[in-house]
Short mmCIF file of C-alpha atoms in Angstrom, two decimals:
data_model
loop_
_atom_site.label_atom_id
_atom_site.label_comp_id
_atom_site.label_asym_id
_atom_site.label_seq_id
_atom_site.Cartn_x
_atom_site.Cartn_y
_atom_site.Cartn_z
CA UNK N 1 86.96 103.78 95.93
CA UNK N 2 87.23 100.49 94.47
CA UNK N 3 86.14 96.75 95.21
CA UNK N 4 88.69 95.34 97.74
CA UNK N 5 87.89 92.13 99.62
CA UNK N 6 90.07 90.70 102.27
CA UNK N 7 89.06 87.35 103.59
CA UNK N 8 90.85 85.78 106.55
CA UNK N 9 90.55 82.08 106.58
CA UNK N 10 93.11 81.41 109.47
CA UNK N 11 95.25 83.60 111.52
CA UNK N 12 98.31 82.72 109.35
CA UNK N 13 96.63 82.96 105.98
CA UNK N 14 94.75 85.60 104.14
CA UNK N 15 93.34 86.30 100.67
CA UNK N 16 93.27 89.62 99.06
CA UNK N 17 91.12 90.26 95.83
CA UNK N 18 91.51 93.42 94.01
CA UNK N 19 89.32 94.54 91.13
CA UNK N 20 91.29 96.10 88.31
CA UNK N 21 89.20 99.24 88.14
CA UNK N 22 90.19 100.05 91.75
CA UNK N 23 93.97 100.22 90.73
CA UNK N 24 93.45 102.99 88.22
CA UNK N 25 94.04 106.53 89.32
CA UNK N 26 91.10 108.84 88.42
CA UNK N 27 91.97 111.52 85.89
CA UNK N 28 90.85 114.93 86.83
CA UNK N 29 89.06 116.93 84.15
CA UNK N 30 90.75 120.25 83.38
CA UNK N 31 88.99 122.98 81.24
CA UNK N 32 90.92 124.26 78.34
CA UNK N 33 93.20 127.24 78.94
CA UNK N 34 95.25 129.03 76.33
CA UNK N 35 98.96 128.96 77.39
CA UNK N 36 99.91 131.00 74.32
CA UNK N 37 96.84 132.50 72.54
CA UNK N 38 97.02 133.30 68.88
CA UNK N 39 97.81 136.83 67.86
CA UNK N 40 96.61 139.34 65.32
CA UNK N 41 98.61 139.39 62.03
CA UNK N 42 98.69 141.26 58.92
CA UNK N 43 99.57 139.64 55.64
CA UNK N 44 99.82 141.03 52.09
CA UNK N 45 97.46 139.68 49.50
CA UNK N 46 98.89 136.49 47.98
CA UNK N 47 100.98 135.84 51.08
CA UNK N 48 100.36 133.10 53.67
CA UNK N 49 98.68 133.93 57.05
CA UNK N 50 99.57 131.71 60.05
CA UNK N 51 97.84 131.91 63.44
CA UNK N 52 99.62 129.92 66.12
CA UNK N 53 99.23 129.13 69.83
CA UNK N 54 99.17 126.55 72.57
CA UNK N 55 96.27 125.22 74.66
CA UNK N 56 96.25 122.84 77.65
CA UNK N 57 93.47 120.92 79.23
CA UNK N 58 92.41 117.30 80.23
CA UNK N 59 91.37 115.62 78.20
CA UNK N 60 93.33 117.30 75.48
CA UNK N 61 91.15 119.98 73.87
CA UNK N 62 89.92 119.70 70.34
CA UNK N 63 90.52 122.95 68.27
CA UNK N 64 88.02 124.48 65.76
CA UNK N 65 88.46 127.64 63.83
CA UNK N 66 85.66 130.07 62.80
CA UNK N 67 85.97 133.08 60.48
CA UNK N 68 83.22 135.79 61.20
CA UNK N 69 81.35 133.02 63.17
CA UNK N 70 81.41 130.47 60.25
CA UNK N 71 83.46 127.28 60.34
CA UNK N 72 86.71 127.75 58.35
CA UNK N 73 86.97 125.24 55.48
CA UNK N 74 88.57 125.16 52.01
CA UNK N 75 91.67 123.87 50.34
CA UNK N 76 93.54 126.98 51.04
CA UNK N 77 93.02 126.68 54.95
CA UNK N 78 95.02 124.15 56.88
CA UNK N 79 94.34 123.65 60.62
CA UNK N 80 96.83 121.66 62.69
CA UNK N 81 97.06 120.51 66.36
CA UNK N 82 99.92 118.64 67.91
CA UNK N 83 99.85 116.23 70.94
CA UNK N 84 101.50 119.00 73.09
CA UNK N 85 98.52 121.34 72.60
CA UNK N 86 100.36 123.48 69.97
CA UNK N 87 97.79 124.58 67.27
CA UNK N 88 97.88 126.50 64.05
CA UNK N 89 95.75 127.74 61.26
CA UNK N 90 97.40 128.49 57.83
CA UNK N 91 95.75 130.39 54.97
CA UNK N 92 97.65 130.20 51.79
CA UNK N 93 97.32 132.72 48.90
CA UNK N 94 95.49 135.26 51.07
CA UNK N 95 92.65 137.19 49.40
CA UNK N 96 90.64 140.35 50.50
CA UNK N 97 87.71 138.10 51.36
CA UNK N 98 89.93 136.29 53.83
CA UNK N 99 89.77 139.38 56.14
CA UNK N 100 87.73 139.28 59.32
CA UNK N 101 87.52 137.96 62.85
CA UNK N 102 89.06 134.50 63.40
CA UNK N 103 88.03 132.66 66.54
CA UNK N 104 89.95 129.64 67.92
CA UNK N 105 87.71 127.47 69.92
CA UNK N 106 89.16 124.96 72.45
CA UNK N 107 86.71 122.37 73.69
CA UNK N 108 86.88 119.26 76.03
CA UNK N 109 84.74 117.58 78.69
CA UNK N 110 85.80 120.42 81.11
CA UNK N 111 84.40 123.23 79.05
CA UNK N 112 85.03 125.57 76.08
CA UNK N 113 87.44 128.57 75.67
CA UNK N 114 87.64 130.96 72.77
CA UNK N 115 90.06 133.51 71.46
CA UNK N 116 89.27 135.96 68.72
CA UNK N 117 91.99 137.57 66.44
CA UNK N 118 92.06 139.38 63.12
#
């Protein structure tokens, strides 16, 4: 547990010393889990595609998106993740080359989980 020292100097008097680290409650690590996984979508060319979902875990998972196993980057792609584990990937002005498999990866100290959509 922590450092606790109790010293009795007299029957009527005692000294209690607590280390601050012993007062903290340990935080359990929880692997990521998709509460609401993203779903497959179809969008016309020129439209906006938006994949959304929710993940939980402790510490809060970091979300990374891949398209056909390559990191999603570019000005038209906007990834977002809120403090409650709600995440999204928005692709503006969808083009034919944007088609493919999109993998959402959630990672924290407890592990890695992935969901793939198209």
